[in-house]
Every structure is written in C-alpha cells, then in structure tokens.
C-alpha cells in the first residue's frame, strides 16, 4: 500500500512527517511470543499471590500475638493496616518512577527479596515496635511489584489482548489471600504440634514465628524464576507527552471525589472483614486456626474470584445493551447485595451459618471489587490515566486498610470491651460505612455518564 501511494518523483519530505514516521517505526516493535508473554504473566501472578500470602498471614496470628507480645486489638489493627498500607502506598510512587526508567525485572527481584526478608524478620520480632517495623519493610518491598508488573504486561500484549492478561495477574491478589489463609492455617496448626525449632543466635521459635519463616521461603524461588524472564521492549515511544494532572482534577473533581469516596468506603468493609473474620470465627465459635484458614480461605478463593468474573461479564452485558452507567450499576448492585450478609455473618448462632453468610457476602463484594479501575479509566484521558488511578489507589488503600481494621478494633477495645464481640464491631462499622459508600456511587452516576461521554467524544476527535 505504501508503494502504490508514492509517485515516481518523490516529493520533498516535511521534517515533522519524518519525525512522526520515525516515532511510529519506534513504536512498531514486535510483541513477544505469546508463550513467552504468558509465562511472564504467570510468574508475576505467582509473585503477586506470594506477596499477598506474606501480608495476609498476620490475620491468622492475632491470638498468639496477643498472648506472646501482649498487644491489644487496636495495636493489631495498626500492624495489619497502617504499618503495611501507609508505606506500601507512599513508596509506590517513587518505585513506579524507577520502573519507568530502569529494569523492571530487576526492580521486582529486589522487591521480592526485601519483602521476603522482612516477612522472615516478622518471625524474629519480640515486641510490638519491632513487629511494626518489620511490617513496614514488607509494605515497602511489595510496593515495587505492581507498578513494574503492569508496565511489563502492557509492553508484552497488544491493546486488544492486554485486559485479559492484566486480569489474570490481578487474580493473584485474590488467590494470595485465599492461599494465605489455607496454607497459613495448616502451617500454624502444624507448628503448634511440631517439635520445638531452634535457630542459631535466635533460640527456640514459637508457632507463629515458624509460620512467618515458612511463608518467606518462596521468595528465593521467585527471584530465580524472574532471572529467566526477559525485559520486554518498551512500546509507545511515539506517544504524546504526559499532560499535567492539575487541570484534569479541577475539571473532574466531582466525579473523581464521588468515585474515590464510594469505592474507598466499600473497601473499608472489605478490609475490616479480611482482617477480623478469622479472629471472629476463632473467638465467637471456637474454630481452630486450621479450620478457619481452610474454610474462609476457600470462601475468598472461590467466592471473590467468581464475583469478579461475573462482575466483569455483567458490566459488558449492560454496556452492550447501551447502559452508559454499566460499571457503576454493577458496582452498586454488588455492594448492596453484600450488605445484608455482611451484617448477618457475626450474628449467626453457629460458625457454619456464619461461613455461609461470609460466602454470599464475598460473592457480592466480588462484583464490585474488579470495577474501580474500569470506572476511572472511562472518565480519564489517556495521558493522565496512570497517575489518576495511582492517586485513587493511594487514597483507597489508606482509607480502606487503615480505617477499616482500626475502627473495628477501637470499637472492640473501648466500647464493647469484649474480644469475643469482635464480629459485632465489624457489623457496626458495616452498618455505618457501607450505606455511605453506596450513596456516593449512586451520586456519581450522572457526573460519571456525562464525563465518560465527553472523554469518548474528545478521544474520537483526535
């Protein structure tokens, strides 16, 4: 086609055209072979899952930590939420900057090494302060994974196939939470009955210390696997330069605020249950830690994953039917469906009934969990999209994983004053916060539809 369009007497070339052509040629880099690209996705997903195992294992250890370190529920909530989340979100920005300018594979390898070492350090902690510091280290290490991983995936798949690959990677988070509970529960039960373990310079290790040590072991294996991955060539060298973020936020402040508030408040309840459901099942119903890990881990692994898949499919169906508010409609339905089961779970007379309520709750929340990024992308121009989503993640993670666990603990410690009523404290937070989140998402519908239509129109004009 190019040859047919050229005359025999080639006209003088415009330097700007030459520059554009060169940029296009730079961006036309061959994509990696599918087998190589998908191998990379699976290794990155495994790293994501292991990272979640290392961060979530703590939720099964609340009772031995209270006993051996003398910590309160409020202090435990800080270990679970603030210590990890604050530095995880804050360090994500500079580490993303490094990922844009250097070897993403090497950054991920260093990150895996840091969080694995810090997980092992959690097992050596002898006080609340030392355990808090080690949890900060876990958060800093894990902050380097996702920015680099998403960038590598984007440079390994054409746009039409990219969403599926990113979805497979994202499933690692759900798989990791489920695996943390299933594997962690089994490890803790084994450690409780196994012969004492002694390390040089450390001495005898308690069961919860052994659990931290064991879940840190996959780190070196993952680092070795990363050595076999190639750094993909960066695509899009000819793309337009990034635009300033301030004008966008001034223009879209209403829809951004409502979306961030809505999804963050829903996240508060999700984080509260992730942190305190194991303790609730153990304290209120006397379940052993192994049973809690197996049952609740399977609920998260199956129910949340199924909910995310259904939510994506349902959103596509609504959008195909012409619903401009498809993504928010499904998000609202999911959170609303989860609400009665989230309230009912702590009130059930038996652990089995509570588990059934938790399963239905996770299915409902799963419908919502996969949709925040989709929502923000629809109302954000390409040149500021990554920073807008990063800003939401900064807000959402801090709000959800700090407010959720800590609000529950404060109610338990200072109002109910009964550790066995930790589930009631979760229900109180749910009753107050979740309706506020749903209300914010409902209020976002009109400005969201308007903004999405405007962004689509502007994109088609270019």
Short mmCIF file of C-alpha atoms in Angstrom, two decimals:
data_model
loop_
_atom_site.label_atom_id
_atom_site.label_comp_id
_atom_site.label_asym_id
_atom_site.label_seq_id
_atom_site.Cartn_x
_atom_site.Cartn_y
_atom_site.Cartn_z
CA UNK A 1 0.00 0.00 0.00
CA UNK A 2 2.83 2.38 0.82
CA UNK A 3 4.49 1.75 -2.54
CA UNK A 4 1.29 2.38 -4.51
CA UNK A 5 0.78 5.73 -2.80
CA UNK A 6 4.23 7.04 -3.78
CA UNK A 7 4.80 8.79 -7.08
CA UNK A 8 7.87 8.16 -9.16
CA UNK A 9 9.12 11.63 -8.36
CA UNK A 10 9.16 11.60 -4.61
CA UNK A 11 8.03 14.95 -3.17
CA UNK A 12 10.14 16.75 -0.61
CA UNK A 13 9.53 15.41 2.87
CA UNK A 14 8.31 17.50 5.72
CA UNK A 15 10.65 17.13 8.72
CA UNK A 16 7.64 16.86 11.02
CA UNK A 17 6.31 13.98 8.90
CA UNK A 18 9.67 12.26 9.05
CA UNK A 19 9.69 12.67 12.82
CA UNK A 20 6.21 11.21 13.09
CA UNK A 21 7.18 8.30 10.83
CA UNK A 22 10.26 7.57 12.89
CA UNK A 23 8.16 7.63 16.07
CA UNK A 24 5.68 5.21 14.50
CA UNK A 25 8.52 2.90 13.50
CA UNK A 26 9.90 3.00 17.02
CA UNK A 27 6.54 2.02 18.48
CA UNK A 28 6.08 -0.81 15.95
CA UNK A 29 8.27 -3.14 17.97
CA UNK A 30 7.40 -6.81 17.58
CA UNK A 31 5.41 -8.14 20.50
CA UNK A 32 6.93 -11.02 22.48
CA UNK A 33 5.86 -14.51 21.51
CA UNK A 34 2.57 -15.43 23.25
CA UNK A 35 4.15 -18.33 25.13
CA UNK A 36 6.88 -16.09 26.50
CA UNK A 37 4.44 -13.32 27.37
CA UNK A 38 2.04 -15.63 29.20
CA UNK A 39 4.89 -17.32 31.05
CA UNK A 40 5.86 -13.88 32.32
CA UNK A 41 2.26 -13.19 33.42
CA UNK A 42 2.09 -16.46 35.34
CA UNK A 43 5.39 -15.78 37.12
CA UNK A 44 4.25 -12.26 38.00
CA UNK A 45 0.88 -13.60 39.18
CA UNK A 46 2.72 -16.10 41.39
CA UNK A 47 4.77 -13.25 42.85
CA UNK A 48 1.58 -11.25 43.48
CA UNK A 49 -0.03 -14.23 45.20
CA UNK A 50 3.02 -14.88 47.38
CA UNK A 51 3.12 -11.20 48.30
CA UNK A 52 -0.47 -11.41 49.49
CA UNK A 53 0.32 -14.55 51.47
CA UNK A 54 3.10 -12.67 53.24
CA UNK A 55 0.91 -9.66 54.01
CA UNK A 56 -2.25 -11.59 55.00
CA UNK A 57 -0.72 -14.35 57.13
CA UNK A 58 -0.86 -11.90 60.04
CA UNK A 59 -4.67 -12.12 60.23
CA UNK A 60 -4.45 -15.72 61.47
CA UNK A 61 -1.94 -14.85 64.17
CA UNK A 62 -3.94 -12.39 66.24
CA UNK A 63 -4.40 -14.71 69.22
CA UNK A 64 -0.79 -15.90 69.66
CA UNK A 65 0.47 -12.34 69.10
CA UNK A 66 -1.90 -11.02 71.77
CA UNK A 67 -0.66 -13.72 74.12
CA UNK A 68 3.09 -13.59 73.46
CA UNK A 69 3.61 -9.89 72.72
CA UNK A 70 0.82 -8.52 74.92
CA UNK A 71 -0.73 -6.41 72.17
CA UNK A 72 -4.31 -5.12 72.05
CA UNK A 73 -6.75 -5.40 69.15
CA UNK A 74 -6.05 -1.75 68.34
CA UNK A 75 -2.31 -2.41 68.12
CA UNK A 76 -3.00 -5.48 65.98
CA UNK A 77 -5.10 -3.37 63.61
CA UNK A 78 -2.15 -0.99 63.21
CA UNK A 79 0.11 -3.92 62.37
CA UNK A 80 -2.39 -5.20 59.82
CA UNK A 81 -3.36 -1.82 58.35
CA UNK A 82 -1.25 1.26 58.93
CA UNK A 83 2.21 -0.34 59.21
CA UNK A 84 1.83 -2.09 55.86
CA UNK A 85 -0.56 0.11 53.90
CA UNK A 86 0.84 3.58 54.53
CA UNK A 87 4.33 2.78 53.28
CA UNK A 88 3.03 0.40 50.61
CA UNK A 89 1.06 3.23 49.01
CA UNK A 90 3.57 6.03 49.59
CA UNK A 91 6.54 4.05 48.27
CA UNK A 92 4.56 3.01 45.20
CA UNK A 93 5.07 6.46 43.65
CA UNK A 94 8.90 6.64 43.69
CA UNK A 95 9.20 2.95 42.84
CA UNK A 96 6.87 3.45 39.86
CA UNK A 97 9.21 6.28 38.79
CA UNK A 98 12.11 3.80 38.89
CA UNK A 99 10.08 1.26 36.92
CA UNK A 100 9.56 3.81 34.15
CA UNK A 101 13.28 4.50 33.86
CA UNK A 102 15.14 1.26 34.57
CA UNK A 103 14.92 -2.51 34.53
CA UNK A 104 11.50 -3.54 35.76
CA UNK A 105 12.55 -7.16 36.11
CA UNK A 106 15.46 -6.24 38.38
CA UNK A 107 13.24 -3.94 40.44
CA UNK A 108 10.78 -6.80 41.01
CA UNK A 109 13.61 -9.14 42.01
CA UNK A 110 14.86 -6.65 44.60
CA UNK A 111 11.30 -6.09 45.83
CA UNK A 112 10.71 -9.82 46.30
CA UNK A 113 13.96 -10.08 48.23
CA UNK A 114 13.04 -7.17 50.51
CA UNK A 115 9.52 -8.32 51.37
CA UNK A 116 10.61 -11.94 51.88
CA UNK A 117 13.41 -10.88 54.23
CA UNK A 118 11.06 -8.59 56.12
CA UNK A 119 8.46 -11.38 56.43
CA UNK A 120 11.12 -13.56 57.99
CA UNK A 121 12.04 -10.61 60.24
CA UNK A 122 8.43 -10.57 61.47
CA UNK A 123 9.11 -14.03 62.85
CA UNK A 124 12.03 -12.69 64.87
CA UNK A 125 10.10 -9.78 66.39
CA UNK A 126 9.98 -9.64 70.17
CA UNK A 127 7.77 -6.60 70.65
CA UNK A 128 5.03 -4.55 69.04
CA UNK A 129 7.59 -1.95 67.88
CA UNK A 130 9.91 -4.44 66.20
CA UNK A 131 6.98 -6.23 64.53
CA UNK A 132 5.60 -2.87 63.33
CA UNK A 133 8.99 -2.01 61.79
CA UNK A 134 9.17 -5.39 60.02
CA UNK A 135 5.65 -4.91 58.64
CA UNK A 136 6.72 -1.53 57.28
CA UNK A 137 9.52 -3.35 55.46
CA UNK A 138 7.06 -5.84 53.97
CA UNK A 139 4.97 -2.93 52.65
CA UNK A 140 7.97 -1.16 51.12
CA UNK A 141 9.09 -4.36 49.40
CA UNK A 142 5.67 -5.16 47.93
CA UNK A 143 5.24 -1.58 46.69
CA UNK A 144 7.76 -2.27 43.92
CA UNK A 145 5.87 -5.19 42.36
CA UNK A 146 2.65 -3.98 40.75
CA UNK A 147 3.85 -0.77 39.03
CA UNK A 148 6.65 -2.71 37.32
CA UNK A 149 4.46 -5.77 36.65
CA UNK A 150 1.66 -3.79 34.98
CA UNK A 151 4.25 -1.98 32.86
CA UNK A 152 5.85 -5.26 31.73
CA UNK A 153 2.46 -6.75 30.88
CA UNK A 154 1.44 -3.65 28.89
CA UNK A 155 4.63 -3.98 26.83
CA UNK A 156 4.06 -7.69 26.18
CA UNK A 157 0.50 -7.72 24.80
CA UNK A 158 -1.29 -5.70 22.10
CA UNK A 159 -4.10 -3.49 23.47
CA UNK A 160 -6.84 -5.91 22.38
CA UNK A 161 -5.33 -8.70 24.49
CA UNK A 162 -3.99 -6.64 27.37
CA UNK A 163 -7.07 -6.60 29.63
CA UNK A 164 -7.21 -10.37 29.82
CA UNK A 165 -3.54 -10.60 30.76
CA UNK A 166 -3.90 -7.91 33.43
CA UNK A 167 -6.98 -9.69 34.76
CA UNK A 168 -5.03 -12.93 35.16
CA UNK A 169 -2.32 -11.02 37.04
CA UNK A 170 -4.92 -9.34 39.28
CA UNK A 171 -6.41 -12.71 40.23
CA UNK A 172 -3.13 -13.27 42.05
CA UNK A 173 -4.30 -10.95 44.81
CA UNK A 174 -7.46 -12.95 45.48
CA UNK A 175 -5.58 -16.23 45.17
CA UNK A 176 -2.96 -14.91 47.56
CA UNK A 177 -5.48 -14.00 50.24
CA UNK A 178 -7.13 -17.41 49.99
CA UNK A 179 -3.79 -19.21 49.98
CA UNK A 180 -2.58 -17.19 52.96
CA UNK A 181 -5.49 -18.48 54.99
CA UNK A 182 -5.48 -22.06 53.70
CA UNK A 183 -1.73 -22.60 53.81
CA UNK A 184 -1.19 -20.35 56.80
CA UNK A 185 -3.81 -22.14 58.86
CA UNK A 186 -2.26 -25.51 58.09
CA UNK A 187 1.25 -24.23 58.86
CA UNK A 188 0.17 -22.73 62.18
CA UNK A 189 -1.61 -25.93 63.25
CA UNK A 190 1.43 -27.98 62.28
CA UNK A 191 3.77 -25.64 64.11
CA UNK A 192 1.62 -25.89 67.24
CA UNK A 193 2.18 -29.66 67.48
CA UNK A 194 5.62 -29.98 65.88
CA UNK A 195 8.78 -30.44 67.95
CA UNK A 196 10.44 -27.18 69.03
CA UNK A 197 12.57 -25.49 66.38
CA UNK A 198 15.77 -23.75 67.38
CA UNK A 199 17.91 -21.46 65.24
CA UNK A 200 21.48 -20.36 65.97
CA UNK A 201 21.60 -16.94 67.67
CA UNK A 202 17.80 -16.92 67.84
CA UNK A 203 16.88 -19.82 70.08
CA UNK A 204 13.53 -21.59 70.26
CA UNK A 205 10.81 -20.38 67.91
CA UNK A 206 7.12 -20.26 68.74
CA UNK A 207 4.47 -21.47 66.30
CA UNK A 208 3.63 -18.02 64.95
CA UNK A 209 7.33 -17.30 64.38
CA UNK A 210 7.73 -20.52 62.41
CA UNK A 211 4.71 -19.54 60.28
CA UNK A 212 6.35 -16.26 59.28
CA UNK A 213 9.61 -18.05 58.48
CA UNK A 214 7.95 -20.69 56.31
CA UNK A 215 5.87 -18.30 54.20
CA UNK A 216 9.02 -16.27 53.45
CA UNK A 217 10.69 -19.26 51.77
CA UNK A 218 9.12 -18.94 48.27
CA UNK A 219 10.89 -15.59 47.82
CA UNK A 220 14.24 -17.00 46.62
CA UNK A 221 12.42 -19.39 44.26
CA UNK A 222 10.54 -16.48 42.70
CA UNK A 223 13.75 -14.48 42.31
CA UNK A 224 15.29 -17.43 40.47
CA UNK A 225 12.22 -17.67 38.21
CA UNK A 226 12.47 -13.95 37.42
CA UNK A 227 16.03 -14.48 36.17
CA UNK A 228 14.62 -16.48 33.25
CA UNK A 229 12.28 -13.67 32.15
CA UNK A 230 13.34 -11.15 29.54
CA UNK A 231 12.75 -7.44 29.99
CA UNK A 232 10.16 -6.63 27.27
CA UNK A 233 10.94 -3.78 24.89
CA UNK A 234 9.10 -0.61 25.83
CA UNK A 235 6.23 0.18 23.48
CA UNK A 236 4.68 3.54 22.65
CA UNK A 237 7.83 5.63 22.29
CA UNK A 238 5.96 7.92 19.90
CA UNK A 239 3.04 8.56 22.25
CA UNK A 240 2.08 12.10 23.20
CA UNK A 241 3.86 13.50 26.24
CA UNK A 242 2.07 13.29 29.55
CA UNK A 243 -0.30 16.11 30.44
CA UNK A 244 -0.37 17.95 33.78
CA UNK A 245 -2.65 16.38 36.35
CA UNK A 246 -3.96 19.60 37.95
CA UNK A 247 -6.25 20.74 35.08
CA UNK A 248 -7.87 17.30 34.93
CA UNK A 249 -8.56 17.22 38.66
CA UNK A 250 -10.07 20.72 38.55
CA UNK A 251 -12.27 19.71 35.65
CA UNK A 252 -13.35 16.31 37.01
CA UNK A 253 -13.17 16.96 40.74
CA UNK A 254 -16.78 15.99 41.40
CA UNK A 255 -16.80 12.62 39.66
CA UNK A 256 -13.30 11.77 40.95
CA UNK A 257 -14.28 12.62 44.52
CA UNK A 258 -17.51 10.63 44.41
CA UNK A 259 -15.89 7.59 42.81
CA UNK A 260 -12.94 7.65 45.21
CA UNK A 261 -15.22 8.08 48.21
CA UNK A 262 -17.63 5.37 47.11
CA UNK A 263 -15.08 2.69 46.32
CA UNK A 264 -12.90 3.57 49.33
CA UNK A 265 -15.82 3.30 51.77
CA UNK A 266 -16.88 -0.04 50.31
CA UNK A 267 -13.23 -1.04 50.70
CA UNK A 268 -13.36 -0.18 54.41
CA UNK A 269 -15.84 -3.02 55.00
CA UNK A 270 -13.93 -5.44 52.77
CA UNK A 271 -10.69 -4.67 54.65
CA UNK A 272 -12.43 -5.00 58.01
CA UNK A 273 -13.60 -8.50 57.16
CA UNK A 274 -10.26 -9.53 55.66
CA UNK A 275 -8.58 -8.53 58.90
CA UNK A 276 -11.06 -9.64 61.55
CA UNK A 277 -13.15 -12.51 60.13
CA UNK A 278 -10.57 -15.14 61.18
CA UNK A 279 -10.47 -13.77 64.74
CA UNK A 280 -14.27 -13.62 64.83
CA UNK A 281 -14.61 -17.29 63.82
CA UNK A 282 -12.00 -18.35 66.36
CA UNK A 283 -13.25 -16.25 69.28
CA UNK A 284 -17.03 -16.45 68.83
CA UNK A 285 -17.32 -20.02 67.54
CA UNK A 286 -14.19 -21.69 68.88
CA UNK A 287 -12.93 -22.81 65.49
CA UNK A 288 -9.28 -23.95 65.41
CA UNK A 289 -6.96 -21.90 63.24
CA UNK A 290 -6.59 -24.67 60.66
CA UNK A 291 -10.35 -24.87 60.11
CA UNK A 292 -10.63 -21.09 59.88
CA UNK A 293 -7.88 -20.95 57.28
CA UNK A 294 -9.32 -23.76 55.19
CA UNK A 295 -12.94 -22.55 55.26
CA UNK A 296 -12.50 -18.79 55.00
CA UNK A 297 -9.59 -19.15 52.56
CA UNK A 298 -11.73 -21.29 50.25
CA UNK A 299 -14.61 -18.81 50.53
CA UNK A 300 -12.33 -15.97 49.41
CA UNK A 301 -10.60 -18.04 46.73
CA UNK A 302 -13.84 -19.26 45.15
CA UNK A 303 -16.46 -16.65 46.08
CA UNK A 304 -14.46 -13.50 45.43
CA UNK A 305 -12.94 -14.81 42.20
CA UNK A 306 -16.35 -15.87 40.91
CA UNK A 307 -17.77 -12.48 41.86
CA UNK A 308 -15.02 -10.61 39.99
CA UNK A 309 -15.57 -12.71 36.86
CA UNK A 310 -19.35 -12.29 37.00
CA UNK A 311 -18.99 -8.55 37.63
CA UNK A 312 -16.85 -8.09 34.52
CA UNK A 313 -19.21 -10.18 32.39
CA UNK A 314 -22.30 -8.41 33.73
CA UNK A 315 -20.76 -4.99 33.12
CA UNK A 316 -20.00 -5.92 29.49
CA UNK A 317 -23.58 -7.12 29.01
CA UNK A 318 -25.04 -3.89 30.39
CA UNK A 319 -22.66 -1.83 28.24
CA UNK A 320 -23.60 -3.83 25.13
CA UNK A 321 -27.25 -3.09 25.89
CA UNK A 322 -26.47 0.64 25.79
CA UNK A 323 -26.25 1.35 29.52
CA UNK A 324 -23.83 4.27 29.90
CA UNK A 325 -23.69 3.67 33.67
CA UNK A 326 -23.00 -0.07 33.33
CA UNK A 327 -19.91 -0.21 35.53
CA UNK A 328 -21.43 1.81 38.38
CA UNK A 329 -24.72 -0.07 38.13
CA UNK A 330 -22.93 -3.41 38.71
CA UNK A 331 -20.72 -1.95 41.46
CA UNK A 332 -23.78 -0.64 43.32
CA UNK A 333 -25.66 -3.92 42.89
CA UNK A 334 -22.69 -5.89 44.24
CA UNK A 335 -22.21 -3.75 47.35
CA UNK A 336 -25.96 -3.70 48.01
CA UNK A 337 -26.23 -7.48 47.71
CA UNK A 338 -23.30 -7.92 50.10
CA UNK A 339 -24.76 -5.60 52.74
CA UNK A 340 -27.32 -7.90 54.47
CA UNK A 341 -24.92 -10.84 54.55
CA UNK A 342 -22.13 -8.67 55.98
CA UNK A 343 -24.49 -7.60 58.77
CA UNK A 344 -25.78 -11.12 59.38
CA UNK A 345 -22.49 -13.07 59.47
CA UNK A 346 -21.42 -12.01 63.00
CA UNK A 347 -24.93 -12.62 64.36
CA UNK A 348 -25.22 -16.28 63.34
CA UNK A 349 -25.60 -18.90 66.05
CA UNK A 350 -23.05 -21.31 64.55
CA UNK A 351 -19.79 -20.97 62.69
CA UNK A 352 -21.21 -22.88 59.73
CA UNK A 353 -24.06 -20.38 59.29
CA UNK A 354 -21.59 -17.52 59.68
CA UNK A 355 -19.40 -19.06 56.97
CA UNK A 356 -22.41 -19.32 54.64
CA UNK A 357 -23.14 -15.62 55.16
CA UNK A 358 -19.48 -14.78 54.52
CA UNK A 359 -19.58 -16.75 51.26
CA UNK A 360 -22.59 -14.81 49.98
CA UNK A 361 -21.01 -11.56 51.16
CA UNK A 362 -17.77 -12.29 49.26
CA UNK A 363 -19.72 -13.08 46.10
CA UNK A 364 -21.49 -9.72 46.33
CA UNK A 365 -18.35 -7.73 47.07
CA UNK A 366 -16.58 -9.58 44.25
CA UNK A 367 -18.98 -7.97 41.76
CA UNK A 368 -17.67 -4.58 42.90
CA UNK A 369 -14.00 -5.34 43.51
CA UNK A 370 -12.90 -5.56 39.89
CA UNK A 371 -14.54 -2.31 38.76
CA UNK A 372 -12.77 0.73 40.30
CA UNK A 373 -10.00 0.87 37.67
CA UNK A 374 -12.57 0.45 34.88
CA UNK A 375 -14.61 3.33 36.30
CA UNK A 376 -11.69 5.75 36.48
CA UNK A 377 -10.39 4.84 33.03
CA UNK A 378 -13.71 5.77 31.43
CA UNK A 379 -13.59 9.35 32.76
CA UNK A 380 -9.85 9.97 32.37
CA UNK A 381 -7.86 10.91 29.26
CA UNK A 382 -5.06 8.56 28.37
CA UNK A 383 -2.23 10.98 29.15
CA UNK A 384 -3.10 11.24 32.87
CA UNK A 385 -4.76 7.85 33.37
CA UNK A 386 -1.92 6.11 35.23
CA UNK A 387 -1.49 8.97 37.69
CA UNK A 388 -5.23 9.27 38.32
CA UNK A 389 -5.51 5.57 39.11
CA UNK A 390 -2.37 5.77 41.26
CA UNK A 391 -3.93 8.68 43.16
CA UNK A 392 -7.12 6.70 43.73
CA UNK A 393 -5.12 3.68 44.92
CA UNK A 394 -3.21 5.89 47.32
CA UNK A 395 -6.47 7.24 48.77
CA UNK A 396 -8.38 3.95 48.61
CA UNK A 397 -5.73 1.78 50.24
CA UNK A 398 -5.03 4.20 53.07
CA UNK A 399 -8.73 4.70 53.81
CA UNK A 400 -9.75 1.05 53.49
CA UNK A 401 -6.87 -0.71 55.21
CA UNK A 402 -6.31 1.88 57.93
CA UNK A 403 -9.85 2.96 58.80
CA UNK A 404 -11.43 -0.49 58.39
CA UNK A 405 -9.28 -2.62 60.71
CA UNK A 406 -8.63 0.17 63.23
CA UNK A 407 -12.25 1.35 63.55
CA UNK A 408 -13.28 -2.23 64.35
CA UNK A 409 -10.52 -2.57 66.94
CA UNK A 410 -11.34 0.72 68.64
CA UNK A 411 -15.00 -0.29 68.96
CA UNK A 412 -13.96 -3.68 70.35
CA UNK A 413 -11.38 -2.32 72.82
CA UNK A 414 -13.14 0.81 74.08
CA UNK A 415 -16.88 0.29 73.60
CA UNK A 416 -17.75 -3.41 73.61
CA UNK A 417 -14.72 -4.31 75.76
CA UNK A 418 -15.08 -7.98 74.88
CA UNK A 419 -12.72 -9.70 72.41
CA UNK A 420 -15.42 -12.27 71.60
CA UNK A 421 -17.60 -9.47 70.19
CA UNK A 422 -15.10 -8.50 67.51
CA UNK A 423 -17.63 -9.64 64.90
CA UNK A 424 -20.24 -7.28 66.34
CA UNK A 425 -17.71 -4.45 65.95
CA UNK A 426 -17.30 -5.37 62.26
CA UNK A 427 -21.08 -5.31 61.85
CA UNK A 428 -21.28 -1.83 63.43
CA UNK A 429 -18.67 -0.48 61.00
CA UNK A 430 -20.51 -2.16 58.12
CA UNK A 431 -23.87 -0.66 59.12
CA UNK A 432 -22.42 2.87 59.22
CA UNK A 433 -19.90 2.88 56.36
CA UNK A 434 -21.31 0.70 53.57
CA UNK A 435 -24.51 2.74 53.02
CA UNK A 436 -22.33 5.86 52.74
CA UNK A 437 -20.22 4.17 50.08
CA UNK A 438 -23.23 3.05 48.06
CA UNK A 439 -24.76 6.53 48.35
CA UNK A 440 -21.57 8.09 46.96
CA UNK A 441 -21.58 5.69 43.99
CA UNK A 442 -25.25 6.46 43.28
CA UNK A 443 -24.48 10.20 43.41
CA UNK A 444 -21.63 9.63 40.96
CA UNK A 445 -23.84 8.19 38.21
CA UNK A 446 -24.89 11.44 36.48
CA UNK A 447 -21.48 13.16 36.53
CA UNK A 448 -19.86 9.85 35.57
CA UNK A 449 -22.06 9.34 32.49
CA UNK A 450 -21.52 12.96 31.43
CA UNK A 451 -17.76 12.77 31.92
CA UNK A 452 -17.46 9.43 30.14
CA UNK A 453 -19.38 10.75 27.13
CA UNK A 454 -17.21 13.88 26.99
CA UNK A 455 -13.98 11.90 27.19
CA UNK A 456 -15.16 9.49 24.48
CA UNK A 457 -16.09 12.40 22.22
CA UNK A 458 -12.74 14.13 22.75
CA UNK A 459 -10.85 10.92 22.09
CA UNK A 460 -12.72 10.39 18.80
CA UNK A 461 -11.84 13.93 17.69
CA UNK A 462 -8.13 13.20 17.89
#
